[in-house]
Coordinates of C-alpha atoms in Angstrom, one line a residue:
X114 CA 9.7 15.0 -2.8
X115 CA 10.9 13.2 -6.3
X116 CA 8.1 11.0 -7.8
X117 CA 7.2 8.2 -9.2
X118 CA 4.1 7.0 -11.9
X119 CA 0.7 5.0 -10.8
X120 CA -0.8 4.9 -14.3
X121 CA -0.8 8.6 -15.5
X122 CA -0.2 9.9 -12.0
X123 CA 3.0 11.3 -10.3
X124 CA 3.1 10.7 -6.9
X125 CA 5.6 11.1 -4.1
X126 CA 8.4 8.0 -3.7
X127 CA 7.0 7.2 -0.2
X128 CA 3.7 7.0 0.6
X129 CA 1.7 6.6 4.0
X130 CA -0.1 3.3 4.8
X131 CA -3.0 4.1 7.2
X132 CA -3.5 1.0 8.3
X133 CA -2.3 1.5 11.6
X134 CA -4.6 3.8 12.9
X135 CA -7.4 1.6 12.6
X136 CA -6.0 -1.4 14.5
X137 CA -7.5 -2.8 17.7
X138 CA -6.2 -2.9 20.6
X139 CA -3.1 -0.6 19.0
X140 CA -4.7 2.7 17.4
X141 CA -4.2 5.7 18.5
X142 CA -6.6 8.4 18.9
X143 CA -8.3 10.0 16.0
X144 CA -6.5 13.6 17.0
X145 CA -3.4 11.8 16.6
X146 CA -4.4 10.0 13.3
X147 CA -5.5 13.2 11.7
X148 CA -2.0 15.0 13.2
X149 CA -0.2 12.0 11.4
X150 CA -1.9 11.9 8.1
X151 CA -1.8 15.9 7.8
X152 CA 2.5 16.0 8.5
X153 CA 2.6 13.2 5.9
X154 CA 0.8 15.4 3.3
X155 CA 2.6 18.9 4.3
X156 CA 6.1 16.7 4.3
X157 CA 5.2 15.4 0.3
X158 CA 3.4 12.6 0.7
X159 CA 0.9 12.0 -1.9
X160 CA 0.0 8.5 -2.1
X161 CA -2.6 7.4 0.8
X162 CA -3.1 3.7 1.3
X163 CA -6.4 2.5 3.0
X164 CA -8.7 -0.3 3.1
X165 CA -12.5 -0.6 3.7
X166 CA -11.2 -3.9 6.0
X167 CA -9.0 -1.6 7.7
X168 CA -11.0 -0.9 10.7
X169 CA -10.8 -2.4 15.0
X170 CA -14.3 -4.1 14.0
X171 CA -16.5 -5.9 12.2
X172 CA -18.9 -3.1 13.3
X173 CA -17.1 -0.2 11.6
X174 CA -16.0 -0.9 8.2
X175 CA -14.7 1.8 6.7
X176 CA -13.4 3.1 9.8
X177 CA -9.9 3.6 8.3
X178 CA -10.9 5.4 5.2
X179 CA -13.5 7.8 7.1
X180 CA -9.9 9.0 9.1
X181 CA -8.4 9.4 5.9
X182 CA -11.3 11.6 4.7
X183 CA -11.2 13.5 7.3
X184 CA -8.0 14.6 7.5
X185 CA -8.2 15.5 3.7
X186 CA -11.0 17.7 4.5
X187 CA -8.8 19.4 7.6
X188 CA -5.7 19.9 5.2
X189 CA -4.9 23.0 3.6
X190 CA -3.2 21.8 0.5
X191 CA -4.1 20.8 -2.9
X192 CA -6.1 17.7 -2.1
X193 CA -6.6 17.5 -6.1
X194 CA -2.7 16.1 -6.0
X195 CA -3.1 13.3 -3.1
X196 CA -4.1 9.9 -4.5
X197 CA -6.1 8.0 -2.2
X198 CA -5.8 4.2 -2.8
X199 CA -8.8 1.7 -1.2
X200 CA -9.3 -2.0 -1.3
X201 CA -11.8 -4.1 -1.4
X202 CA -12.5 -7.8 -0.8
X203 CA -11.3 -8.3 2.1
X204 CA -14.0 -9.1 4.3
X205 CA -14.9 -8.3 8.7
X206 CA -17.1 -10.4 9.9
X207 CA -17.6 -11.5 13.6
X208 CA -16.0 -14.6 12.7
X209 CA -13.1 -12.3 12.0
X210 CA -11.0 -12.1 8.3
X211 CA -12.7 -13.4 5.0
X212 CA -12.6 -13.0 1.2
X213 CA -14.8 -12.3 -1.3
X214 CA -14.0 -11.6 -5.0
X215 CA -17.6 -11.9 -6.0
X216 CA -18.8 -9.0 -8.5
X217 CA -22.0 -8.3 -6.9
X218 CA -19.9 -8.3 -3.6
X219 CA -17.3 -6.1 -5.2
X220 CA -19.8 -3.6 -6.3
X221 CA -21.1 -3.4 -2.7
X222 CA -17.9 -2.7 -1.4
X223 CA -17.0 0.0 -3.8
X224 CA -20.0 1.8 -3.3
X225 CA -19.4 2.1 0.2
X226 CA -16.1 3.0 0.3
X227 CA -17.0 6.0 -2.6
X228 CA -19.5 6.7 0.5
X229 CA -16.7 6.7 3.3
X230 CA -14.1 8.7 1.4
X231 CA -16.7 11.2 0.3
X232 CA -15.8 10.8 -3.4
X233 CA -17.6 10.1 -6.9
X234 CA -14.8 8.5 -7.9
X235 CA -12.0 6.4 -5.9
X236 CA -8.5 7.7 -8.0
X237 CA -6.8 4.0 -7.2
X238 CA -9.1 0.5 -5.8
X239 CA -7.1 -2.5 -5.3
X240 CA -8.6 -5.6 -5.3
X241 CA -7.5 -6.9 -1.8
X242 CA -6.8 -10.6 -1.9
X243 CA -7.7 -13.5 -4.3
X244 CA -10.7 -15.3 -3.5
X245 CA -10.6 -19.0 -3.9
X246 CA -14.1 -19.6 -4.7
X247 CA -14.4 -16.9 -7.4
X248 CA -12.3 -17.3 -10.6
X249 CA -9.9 -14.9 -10.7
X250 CA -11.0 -13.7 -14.1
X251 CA -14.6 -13.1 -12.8
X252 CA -12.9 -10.5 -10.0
X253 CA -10.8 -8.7 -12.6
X254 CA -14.4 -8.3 -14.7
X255 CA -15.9 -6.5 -11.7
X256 CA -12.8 -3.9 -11.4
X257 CA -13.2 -3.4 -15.0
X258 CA -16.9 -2.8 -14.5
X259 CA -15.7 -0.4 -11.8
X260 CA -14.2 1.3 -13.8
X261 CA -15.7 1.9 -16.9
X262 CA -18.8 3.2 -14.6
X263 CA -16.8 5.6 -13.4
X264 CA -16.6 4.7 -9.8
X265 CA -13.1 4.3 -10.1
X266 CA -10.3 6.2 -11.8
X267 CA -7.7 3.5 -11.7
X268 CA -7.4 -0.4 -10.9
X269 CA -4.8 -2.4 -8.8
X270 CA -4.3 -5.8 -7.0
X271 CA -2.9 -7.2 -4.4
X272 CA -1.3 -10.3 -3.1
X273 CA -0.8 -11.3 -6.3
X274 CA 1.0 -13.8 -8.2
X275 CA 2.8 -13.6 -11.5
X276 CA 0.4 -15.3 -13.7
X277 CA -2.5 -13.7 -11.6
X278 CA -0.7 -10.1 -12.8
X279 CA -0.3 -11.1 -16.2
X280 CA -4.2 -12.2 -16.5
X281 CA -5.4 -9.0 -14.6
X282 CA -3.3 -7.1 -17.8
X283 CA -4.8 -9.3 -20.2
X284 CA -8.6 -8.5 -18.6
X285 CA -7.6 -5.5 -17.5
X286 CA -5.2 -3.8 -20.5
X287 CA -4.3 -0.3 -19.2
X288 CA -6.5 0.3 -16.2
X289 CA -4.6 -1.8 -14.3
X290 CA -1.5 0.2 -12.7
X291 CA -0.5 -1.0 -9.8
X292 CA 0.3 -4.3 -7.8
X293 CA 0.4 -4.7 -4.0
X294 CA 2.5 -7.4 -2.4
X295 CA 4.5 -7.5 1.2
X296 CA 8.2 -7.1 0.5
X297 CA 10.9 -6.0 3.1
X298 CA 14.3 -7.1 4.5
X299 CA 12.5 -10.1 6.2
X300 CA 9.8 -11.3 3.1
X301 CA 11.8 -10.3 -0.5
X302 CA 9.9 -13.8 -1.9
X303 CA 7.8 -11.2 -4.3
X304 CA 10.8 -9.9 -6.5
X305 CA 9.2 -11.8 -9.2
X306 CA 6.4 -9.8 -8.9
X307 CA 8.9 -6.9 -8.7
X308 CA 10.2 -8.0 -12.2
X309 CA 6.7 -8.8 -13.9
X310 CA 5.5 -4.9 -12.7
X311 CA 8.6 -3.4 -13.8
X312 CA 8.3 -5.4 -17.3
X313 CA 4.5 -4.3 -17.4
X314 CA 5.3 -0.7 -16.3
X315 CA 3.4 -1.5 -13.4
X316 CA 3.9 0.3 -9.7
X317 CA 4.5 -2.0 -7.8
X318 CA 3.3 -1.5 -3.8
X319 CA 5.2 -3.2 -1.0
X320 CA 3.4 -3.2 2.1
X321 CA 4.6 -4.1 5.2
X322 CA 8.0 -2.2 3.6
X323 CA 9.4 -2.1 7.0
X324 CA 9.1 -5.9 8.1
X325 CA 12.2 -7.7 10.4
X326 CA 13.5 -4.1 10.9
X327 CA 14.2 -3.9 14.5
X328 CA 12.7 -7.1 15.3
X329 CA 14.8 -10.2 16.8
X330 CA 15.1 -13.8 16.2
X331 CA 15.7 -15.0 12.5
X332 CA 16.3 -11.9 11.0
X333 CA 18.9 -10.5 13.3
X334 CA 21.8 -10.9 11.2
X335 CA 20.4 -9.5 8.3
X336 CA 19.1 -6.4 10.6
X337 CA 22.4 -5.8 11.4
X338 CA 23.6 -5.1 8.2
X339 CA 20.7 -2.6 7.7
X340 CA 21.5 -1.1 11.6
X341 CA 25.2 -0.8 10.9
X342 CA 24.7 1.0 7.6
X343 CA 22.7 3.1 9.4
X344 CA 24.6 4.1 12.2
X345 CA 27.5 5.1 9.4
X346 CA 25.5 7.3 8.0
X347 CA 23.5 8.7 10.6
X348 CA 20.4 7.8 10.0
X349 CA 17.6 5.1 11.0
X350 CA 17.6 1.9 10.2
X351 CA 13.9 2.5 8.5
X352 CA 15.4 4.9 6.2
X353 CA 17.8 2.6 5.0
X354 CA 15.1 0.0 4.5
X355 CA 13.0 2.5 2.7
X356 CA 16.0 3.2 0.3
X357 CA 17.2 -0.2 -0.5
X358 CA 13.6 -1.0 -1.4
X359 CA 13.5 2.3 -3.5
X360 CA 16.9 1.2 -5.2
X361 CA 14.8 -2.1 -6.3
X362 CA 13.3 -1.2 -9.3
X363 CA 12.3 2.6 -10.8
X364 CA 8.5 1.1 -10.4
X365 CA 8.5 0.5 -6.4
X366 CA 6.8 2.7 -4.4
X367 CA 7.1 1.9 -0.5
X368 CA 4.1 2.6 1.8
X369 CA 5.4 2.6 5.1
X370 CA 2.4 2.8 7.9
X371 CA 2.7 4.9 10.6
X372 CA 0.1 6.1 13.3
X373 CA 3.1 8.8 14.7
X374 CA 4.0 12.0 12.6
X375 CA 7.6 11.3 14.2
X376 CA 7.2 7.9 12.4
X377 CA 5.9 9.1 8.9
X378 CA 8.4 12.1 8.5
X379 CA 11.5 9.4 9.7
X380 CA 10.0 7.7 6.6
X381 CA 10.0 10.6 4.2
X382 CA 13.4 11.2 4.7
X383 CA 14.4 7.9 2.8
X384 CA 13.2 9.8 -0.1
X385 CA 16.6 11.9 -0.4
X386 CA 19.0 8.8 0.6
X387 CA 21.3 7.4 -1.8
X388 CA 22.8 4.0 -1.0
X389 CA 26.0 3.2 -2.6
X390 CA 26.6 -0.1 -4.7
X391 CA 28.5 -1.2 -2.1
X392 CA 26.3 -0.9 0.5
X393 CA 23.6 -2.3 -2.2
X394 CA 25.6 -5.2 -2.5
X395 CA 25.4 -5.7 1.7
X396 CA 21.9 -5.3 1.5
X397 CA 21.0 -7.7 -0.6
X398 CA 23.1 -10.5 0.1

């Protein structure tokens, strides 16, 4: 698969979001996890995205990234060439979702997800989401502190803002590599992020990649001019997502999630498929 950069990394264009897996009520068994992470990595895939809030309960955090680790120890490649990225601030509690951007909070969390994955250090941890209560600046301290430890290799954020991007760089200068924002045919309201990371030389991350493709109601229209592209060229309608968002910027990296291998390798295909400027020109209008 071609690559792309995440700081001084090269990874594949597509990468696998694992968040799937770990979702109640919809996750699949862990045999069927592990079968899913290992065709991503055998198909090219060397960008991993998990979350220590990635997990079917308050009771289990972690429980995403422990299937991740897992299936690294199961695979037979170079695991030296798969970049595992974690997040934390994101918080489970039995009340359900929180946030907490605190650095003794952030410290906590990073220690236990170097504890989950079975790592010294985490190649790529993402603050999750901004914490209203803690400045940002006091957040971006704690991943620098992260990082100059050691525990971390490399520092990213997500759900982001311009002018939160721009003071990460300032705090942050060169760790930080990579942003993480939802953008897909149904949510493109970060392509200023888009801009600020390609400007920055930034990777930017979209999750949720795959959003309003397939689905009904609002986006229907614009679905169908991602289906009828599709069907031209004989392919799925996900790859066609996967390559307009590819076709964005030289810094976007997609991170589809999948808990299927049938889903993941659909995905990797996008890789090899060029849209046309015409067909650009449908997309995006």
């Amino acid at each position: 698969m071609r690559t792309r950069a995440i700081g001084k990394r090269q990874v594949g264009v597509i990468g696998l979001g694992a968040m799937p897996m770990s979702v109640a009520g919809h996750m699949p068994d862990e045999n069927q996890s592990i079968r899913t992470i290992l065709a991503a990595l055998d198909a090219g895939v060397t960008l991993v995205d998990t979350a220590d809030a990635y997990t079917p309960s308050h009771t289990d955090v972690g429980h995403n990234e422990r299937l991740v680790a897992r299936a690294l120890s199961l695979w037979g490649g170079d695991t030296g060439s798969v970049l595992v990225a974690t997040k934390g601030g994101h918080t489970r509690t039995p009340e359900g979702w929180g946030r907490d951007g605190s650095l003794d909070y952030l410290r906590k969390a990073c220690d236990r997800s170097l504890k989950a994955l079975g790592v010294d250090s985490i190649g790529l941890y993402q603050h999750h989401r901004p914490d209203p209560n803690v400045p940002y600046e006091e957040t971006m301290g704690a991943l620098k502190e992260l990082h100059d430890a050691g525990k971390i290799q490399m520092a990213g954020i997500s759900n982001a803002n311009p002018e939160q991007i721009r003071l990460a760089r300032a705090i942050l200068g060169d760790r930080l590599v990579s942003v993480q924002n939802e953008y897909s045919p149904r949510f493109r309201s970060s392509e200023p992020e888009i801009d600020v990371c390609e400007e920055l030389g930034l990777a930017f991350l979209p999750w949720s990649p795959l959003g309003g493709i397939g689905r009904t109601g609002e986006t229907t229209e614009r679905n169908a001019v991602f289906t009828g592209i599709a069907a031209a060229r004989g392919v799925s309608p996900y790859q066609v997502c996967l390559a307009w968002e590819l076709a964005r910027s030289p810094v976007v990296i997609p991170i589809p999630g999948a808990s299927r291998p049938e889903s993941i390798l659909d995905s990797v295909r996008a890789a090899d498929l060029e849209l046309t400027a015409e067909e650009l020109a449908r997309l995006n209008g």
